[in-house]
Amino acid sequence: MTDTRKITVTVNGKSHTKEVPTRLLLSDFLRHELLLTGTHVGCEHGVCGACTVLIDGRSARSCLTLAVQANGHEVMTVEGIAPNADELHHLQQAMQDHHGLQCGYCTPGILTTLFELLRDNPDPSEHEVRSAISGNLCRCTGYQGIVEAALDAAQKMRAGARS
Amino acid sequence: MKPAPFTYHDPQTLDEAYGLLATLENARVLSGGQSLIPMLNFRYVQPDHIIDVAGIAAISGITYKDGILKIGAMTRQREIEYSDIVATHCPLMREAILQVGHRQTRNRGTIGGSLAHLDPAAELPLVACAMDGMIHLGGSRGTRDVAFTDYALGFMTTAIEPDEMITGVSIPTWKPGHGSAFVEFARREGDFAIVAIAALMEIDASQTITRAALAVGGALATAQRLPEAEAILVGAKANDETFRAAGEACTQIDAVEDVHAPASYRKSLAGVLTRRALKAAAERTK
Ligand code: FES
Ligand code: FES
């Protein structure tokens, strides 16, 4: 018999209570139970970073987290980054402007990782940006556009905070 | 790439956890999950029971008293990274932690998990090795403290008995004014080190080395001290000649060979990184 637990997880501000198998990964909980397919799954062993979400505001690989470990915690996925359905976050807009994505597979993990970086460090150096996304594999872009997007978004967010 | 089924337990006290460890067959302790969950996903390990110790407050936190830095097993690597206590009293660990995985894994990974997993190239076991760390183990039969040398038995093999778990680690810190350096080489940032060197040093007013510790990771089955090189250092002048001689001694290790690098490469790298680490450590002495 499958071992299950009833868990309550707040995802992008909305509380969800579900009975889940204890072996269920958080990535699969988000994708299959909550149908939030923005969180991508590349490797399922912690190498590619595509599945990165924020748990209590801190980036984490959702494929290296059991859904039961998120019980009672707050999760933010890439779906939670934009301020509303019609508006992009500065980071998302900058990714579009700077060609920071091609196939988009890595993008959710890059966005969540950079979201944490810019919140903790609004004025990162290029090296700090590269270091932050060192755990995110992108097979398409060569990273140049992603780094430019992060620096551009950081600058716009600082300007926004001042105005 | 999904874990095989298991029964999940989340004890809230150490006694509860010890009771589970004593009674359950084929159980694994889960802390941050950054090593165990990949192994579950690959089904390298298929435990019947998972004991999640994240809820046990008693094994989380960082304290410093009478020259001993004590870190609870469940303390996340991120907390170590941002700890003023660690930065002040144990700069070697602070330098090492920045090279542990990536921010995303440090946010969840714990020091106890890293010590229990004992990857040969992992940074935190190397720090425990270089600094004569004492691993605290507990179980229903009682608690015991095991010195790192007796704890690390071989390739990913520890002295933890099946009914025991790590509760923390104590690191005897070095005198204020000592110098230390943690130097590793990996092909990409955040990768496991091909070779890592941890060095600590105290020097007197005449630039003579009065105390030294040197340990290597990534090159052998587990983190190990380099006693021949340490013997060259103590009593010698802190200069390039001494560091070169110590580096030369480190190239004698019986290095492992794998897909990442041949043994000869690791030996040579051990010499180079030792020289760099010693030079940096000496420059940081005050
Ligand atoms: S899917 Fe989680 S790190 Fe690759
Ligand atoms: S855009 Fe294709 S993997 Fe990054």
Short mmCIF file of N, CA, C and O in Angstrom, two decimals, chain A residues 3 5 22-23 25 28 32 41 43-47 49 52 55 58-61 63-66 68-69 109 113 116-117 120 127 130-132 134-137, chain B residues 1-10 30-35 37-38 40-43 50 52 54 76 78-79 82 101-105 107-108 188-190:
data_model
loop_
_atom_site.label_atom_id
_atom_site.label_comp_id
_atom_site.label_asym_id
_atom_site.label_seq_id
_atom_site.Cartn_x
_atom_site.Cartn_y
_atom_site.Cartn_z
N ASP A 3 2.26 4.67 0.90
CA ASP A 3 2.29 5.53 2.08
C ASP A 3 1.91 6.94 1.64
O ASP A 3 2.51 7.51 0.73
N ARG A 5 0.41 11.07 2.82
CA ARG A 5 0.31 12.10 3.86
C ARG A 5 -0.57 13.22 3.35
O ARG A 5 -0.53 13.54 2.16
N THR A 22 4.02 9.76 -0.13
CA THR A 22 5.16 10.41 0.53
C THR A 22 6.39 10.42 -0.37
O THR A 22 7.29 11.22 -0.17
N ARG A 23 6.44 9.54 -1.36
CA ARG A 23 7.61 9.54 -2.24
C ARG A 23 7.49 10.54 -3.39
O ARG A 23 8.39 10.66 -4.22
N LEU A 25 7.83 13.70 -5.52
CA LEU A 25 8.74 14.85 -5.54
C LEU A 25 7.93 16.14 -5.62
O LEU A 25 6.85 16.17 -6.21
N ASP A 28 6.94 17.06 -9.11
CA ASP A 28 5.76 16.35 -9.64
C ASP A 28 4.47 16.80 -8.96
O ASP A 28 3.40 16.81 -9.57
N HIS A 32 1.95 17.80 -11.61
CA HIS A 32 0.87 16.82 -11.82
C HIS A 32 -0.34 17.02 -10.93
O HIS A 32 -1.46 16.74 -11.32
N VAL A 41 11.24 19.97 -15.63
CA VAL A 41 12.02 18.88 -15.08
C VAL A 41 12.99 18.41 -16.14
O VAL A 41 12.58 17.93 -17.20
N CYS A 43 16.47 16.83 -15.34
CA CYS A 43 17.36 15.70 -15.01
C CYS A 43 16.85 14.86 -13.85
O CYS A 43 17.22 13.71 -13.72
N GLU A 44 16.08 15.46 -12.98
CA GLU A 44 15.60 14.81 -11.76
C GLU A 44 16.70 14.25 -10.87
O GLU A 44 16.49 13.30 -10.14
N HIS A 45 17.88 14.82 -10.94
CA HIS A 45 18.84 14.49 -9.89
C HIS A 45 19.71 15.68 -9.50
O HIS A 45 20.82 15.52 -9.03
N GLY A 46 19.15 16.86 -9.67
CA GLY A 46 19.79 18.02 -9.06
C GLY A 46 20.91 18.64 -9.85
O GLY A 46 21.70 19.40 -9.30
N VAL A 47 20.99 18.37 -11.14
CA VAL A 47 22.12 18.88 -11.90
C VAL A 47 21.75 20.07 -12.79
O VAL A 47 22.54 21.00 -12.95
N GLY A 49 18.97 22.36 -12.80
CA GLY A 49 18.39 23.60 -12.27
C GLY A 49 17.07 24.01 -12.90
O GLY A 49 16.48 25.01 -12.47
N THR A 52 14.02 24.67 -10.51
CA THR A 52 14.21 25.57 -9.36
C THR A 52 12.93 26.35 -9.02
O THR A 52 12.31 26.95 -9.89
N ILE A 55 11.44 28.12 -1.97
CA ILE A 55 10.75 27.58 -0.79
C ILE A 55 11.04 28.54 0.35
O ILE A 55 12.20 28.79 0.68
N ARG A 58 13.54 31.02 -0.69
CA ARG A 58 14.91 30.63 -1.05
C ARG A 58 14.90 29.58 -2.14
O ARG A 58 14.15 28.60 -2.08
N SER A 59 15.78 29.80 -3.12
CA SER A 59 15.79 28.91 -4.27
C SER A 59 16.14 27.49 -3.86
O SER A 59 16.96 27.27 -2.98
N ALA A 60 15.47 26.55 -4.50
CA ALA A 60 15.70 25.14 -4.20
C ALA A 60 15.32 24.32 -5.41
O ALA A 60 14.46 24.71 -6.21
N ARG A 61 15.95 23.19 -5.55
CA ARG A 61 15.62 22.29 -6.65
C ARG A 61 14.41 21.46 -6.23
O ARG A 61 14.49 20.70 -5.26
N CYS A 63 13.12 18.98 -7.65
CA CYS A 63 13.31 17.55 -7.87
C CYS A 63 14.11 16.92 -6.75
O CYS A 63 14.21 15.71 -6.66
N LEU A 64 14.75 17.76 -5.90
CA LEU A 64 15.50 17.23 -4.76
C LEU A 64 14.77 17.54 -3.46
O LEU A 64 15.38 17.68 -2.40
N THR A 65 13.46 17.69 -3.57
CA THR A 65 12.64 17.97 -2.41
C THR A 65 11.41 17.08 -2.51
O THR A 65 10.81 17.00 -3.58
N LEU A 66 11.06 16.42 -1.43
CA LEU A 66 9.81 15.66 -1.44
C LEU A 66 8.67 16.63 -1.18
O LEU A 66 8.83 17.61 -0.44
N VAL A 68 6.26 16.19 0.72
CA VAL A 68 5.99 16.23 2.18
C VAL A 68 6.94 17.17 2.91
O VAL A 68 6.59 17.70 3.96
N GLN A 69 8.13 17.38 2.35
CA GLN A 69 9.07 18.31 3.00
C GLN A 69 8.60 19.76 2.86
O GLN A 69 9.08 20.63 3.59
N GLY A 109 13.75 27.95 -14.31
CA GLY A 109 14.76 27.82 -13.25
C GLY A 109 15.68 29.02 -13.20
O GLY A 109 16.09 29.46 -12.12
N THR A 113 15.81 31.60 -9.98
CA THR A 113 17.13 31.79 -9.38
C THR A 113 17.51 33.27 -9.39
O THR A 113 18.00 33.81 -8.39
N GLU A 116 15.57 35.44 -6.84
CA GLU A 116 16.17 35.42 -5.49
C GLU A 116 17.42 36.30 -5.45
O GLU A 116 17.61 37.08 -4.52
N LEU A 117 18.25 36.18 -6.49
CA LEU A 117 19.50 36.96 -6.50
C LEU A 117 19.20 38.45 -6.41
O LEU A 117 19.77 39.16 -5.58
N ASP A 120 17.98 39.65 -3.04
CA ASP A 120 19.01 39.71 -2.00
C ASP A 120 20.11 40.70 -2.35
O ASP A 120 20.80 41.22 -1.48
N HIS A 127 29.94 38.93 -12.54
CA HIS A 127 30.42 37.67 -11.96
C HIS A 127 29.39 37.08 -11.01
O HIS A 127 29.16 35.87 -10.99
N ARG A 130 26.69 35.43 -13.01
CA ARG A 130 27.15 34.15 -13.58
C ARG A 130 27.26 33.08 -12.50
O ARG A 130 26.91 31.92 -12.72
N SER A 131 27.74 33.49 -11.34
CA SER A 131 27.88 32.55 -10.24
C SER A 131 26.49 32.07 -9.79
O SER A 131 26.30 30.87 -9.53
N ALA A 132 25.52 32.97 -9.72
CA ALA A 132 24.17 32.59 -9.27
C ALA A 132 23.55 31.55 -10.20
O ALA A 132 22.86 30.64 -9.74
N SER A 134 25.20 29.42 -12.04
CA SER A 134 26.16 28.35 -12.36
C SER A 134 25.51 26.98 -12.18
O SER A 134 26.00 26.00 -12.73
N GLY A 135 24.43 26.91 -11.44
CA GLY A 135 23.74 25.63 -11.27
C GLY A 135 22.56 25.47 -12.21
O GLY A 135 21.69 24.63 -11.98
N ASN A 136 22.51 26.27 -13.24
CA ASN A 136 21.41 26.19 -14.22
C ASN A 136 22.00 25.94 -15.60
O ASN A 136 22.71 26.77 -16.13
N LEU A 137 21.67 24.80 -16.17
CA LEU A 137 22.21 24.48 -17.49
C LEU A 137 21.30 25.02 -18.58
O LEU A 137 20.09 24.81 -18.55
N MET B 1 13.57 7.46 -12.43
CA MET B 1 14.01 8.74 -11.84
C MET B 1 13.04 9.24 -10.77
O MET B 1 12.94 10.43 -10.54
N LYS B 2 12.31 8.29 -10.19
CA LYS B 2 11.47 8.66 -9.04
C LYS B 2 11.85 7.72 -7.91
O LYS B 2 12.18 6.56 -8.16
N PRO B 3 11.75 8.18 -6.67
CA PRO B 3 12.06 7.28 -5.55
C PRO B 3 11.11 6.08 -5.52
O PRO B 3 9.93 6.21 -5.85
N ALA B 4 11.65 4.93 -5.13
CA ALA B 4 10.79 3.76 -4.88
C ALA B 4 9.97 4.05 -3.62
O ALA B 4 10.37 4.88 -2.80
N PRO B 5 8.83 3.38 -3.48
CA PRO B 5 7.99 3.68 -2.31
C PRO B 5 8.71 3.42 -0.98
O PRO B 5 9.53 2.52 -0.87
N PHE B 6 8.40 4.26 -0.01
CA PHE B 6 8.92 4.07 1.36
C PHE B 6 7.87 4.58 2.32
O PHE B 6 6.88 5.20 1.89
N THR B 7 8.09 4.32 3.60
CA THR B 7 7.22 4.88 4.62
C THR B 7 7.93 6.07 5.24
O THR B 7 9.11 5.98 5.58
N TYR B 8 7.22 7.17 5.35
CA TYR B 8 7.81 8.44 5.79
C TYR B 8 7.52 8.68 7.27
O TYR B 8 6.39 8.48 7.73
N HIS B 9 8.56 9.08 8.00
CA HIS B 9 8.41 9.40 9.42
C HIS B 9 8.99 10.79 9.65
O HIS B 9 10.04 11.11 9.11
N ASP B 10 8.34 11.58 10.47
CA ASP B 10 8.93 12.90 10.78
C ASP B 10 8.94 13.15 12.28
O ASP B 10 8.16 13.93 12.81
N LEU B 30 16.79 11.45 6.52
CA LEU B 30 16.70 12.52 5.53
C LEU B 30 16.87 13.85 6.25
O LEU B 30 16.16 14.13 7.21
N SER B 31 17.84 14.66 5.79
CA SER B 31 17.93 16.01 6.37
C SER B 31 17.60 17.02 5.28
O SER B 31 16.44 17.28 5.02
N GLY B 32 18.60 17.55 4.57
CA GLY B 32 18.29 18.51 3.50
C GLY B 32 17.93 17.82 2.19
O GLY B 32 17.33 18.41 1.30
N GLY B 33 18.38 16.59 2.05
CA GLY B 33 18.00 15.79 0.87
C GLY B 33 18.84 16.02 -0.37
O GLY B 33 18.57 15.43 -1.41
N GLN B 34 19.89 16.84 -0.28
CA GLN B 34 20.61 17.19 -1.51
C GLN B 34 21.56 16.07 -1.99
O GLN B 34 22.03 16.11 -3.13
N SER B 35 21.82 15.11 -1.15
CA SER B 35 22.55 13.92 -1.59
C SER B 35 21.65 12.69 -1.60
O SER B 35 21.72 11.86 -2.50
N ILE B 37 18.27 12.46 -1.87
CA ILE B 37 17.17 12.40 -2.85
C ILE B 37 17.67 12.05 -4.26
O ILE B 37 17.04 11.22 -4.92
N PRO B 38 18.81 12.61 -4.73
CA PRO B 38 19.31 12.08 -6.01
C PRO B 38 19.51 10.57 -5.97
O PRO B 38 19.21 9.88 -6.95
N LEU B 40 17.90 8.45 -4.13
CA LEU B 40 16.57 7.83 -4.16
C LEU B 40 16.02 7.86 -5.59
O LEU B 40 15.45 6.87 -6.08
N ASN B 41 16.19 9.01 -6.25
CA ASN B 41 15.66 9.15 -7.61
C ASN B 41 16.31 8.14 -8.56
O ASN B 41 15.63 7.58 -9.43
N PHE B 42 17.60 7.95 -8.40
CA PHE B 42 18.31 6.97 -9.22
C PHE B 42 18.03 5.53 -8.78
O PHE B 42 18.44 4.58 -9.44
N ARG B 43 17.43 5.41 -7.60
CA ARG B 43 17.21 4.12 -6.94
C ARG B 43 18.51 3.40 -6.62
O ARG B 43 18.55 2.17 -6.57
N ILE B 50 11.95 6.31 5.54
CA ILE B 50 12.68 7.58 5.52
C ILE B 50 12.35 8.30 6.83
O ILE B 50 11.17 8.47 7.18
N ASP B 52 12.71 11.74 8.42
CA ASP B 52 12.98 13.15 8.13
C ASP B 52 13.25 13.88 9.46
O ASP B 52 12.34 14.00 10.28
N ALA B 54 14.19 17.03 9.89
CA ALA B 54 14.14 18.49 9.79
C ALA B 54 13.37 19.13 10.94
O ALA B 54 13.59 20.30 11.27
N ARG B 76 21.55 24.17 7.99
CA ARG B 76 21.66 24.26 6.53
C ARG B 76 22.98 24.94 6.15
O ARG B 76 23.46 25.82 6.85
N ARG B 78 23.43 27.07 3.99
CA ARG B 78 23.22 28.51 3.86
C ARG B 78 23.46 29.24 5.18
O ARG B 78 24.02 30.33 5.21
N GLU B 79 23.01 28.62 6.29
CA GLU B 79 23.20 29.27 7.60
C GLU B 79 24.68 29.38 7.94
O GLU B 79 25.12 30.35 8.55
N TYR B 82 26.22 32.28 5.95
CA TYR B 82 25.90 33.63 6.42
C TYR B 82 26.16 33.82 7.92
O TYR B 82 25.78 34.84 8.48
N GLY B 101 28.52 23.05 -3.82
CA GLY B 101 27.37 23.06 -4.73
C GLY B 101 27.03 24.45 -5.22
O GLY B 101 27.90 25.27 -5.52
N HIS B 102 25.74 24.71 -5.29
CA HIS B 102 25.24 26.00 -5.77
C HIS B 102 24.33 26.59 -4.69
O HIS B 102 23.91 25.89 -3.79
N ARG B 103 24.00 27.87 -4.87
CA ARG B 103 23.10 28.50 -3.91
C ARG B 103 21.83 27.65 -3.70
O ARG B 103 21.38 27.46 -2.58
N GLN B 104 21.29 27.14 -4.80
CA GLN B 104 20.03 26.38 -4.70
C GLN B 104 20.18 25.13 -3.84
O GLN B 104 19.23 24.70 -3.20
N THR B 105 21.37 24.52 -3.85
CA THR B 105 21.55 23.32 -3.02
C THR B 105 21.99 23.70 -1.61
O THR B 105 21.62 23.02 -0.65
N ASN B 107 20.94 26.22 0.01
CA ASN B 107 19.74 26.66 0.73
C ASN B 107 19.07 25.50 1.47
O ASN B 107 18.37 25.71 2.45
N ARG B 108 19.26 24.28 0.99
CA ARG B 108 18.60 23.13 1.63
C ARG B 108 19.58 22.15 2.26
O ARG B 108 19.27 21.51 3.25
N ARG B 188 33.89 23.30 -13.58
CA ARG B 188 32.89 24.36 -13.59
C ARG B 188 32.58 24.72 -12.15
O ARG B 188 32.68 23.87 -11.26
N GLU B 189 32.18 25.97 -11.95
CA GLU B 189 31.82 26.41 -10.60
C GLU B 189 30.71 25.51 -10.05
O GLU B 189 29.74 25.22 -10.74
N GLY B 190 30.88 25.06 -8.82
CA GLY B 190 29.85 24.25 -8.18
C GLY B 190 30.00 22.76 -8.41
O GLY B 190 29.35 21.96 -7.74
#
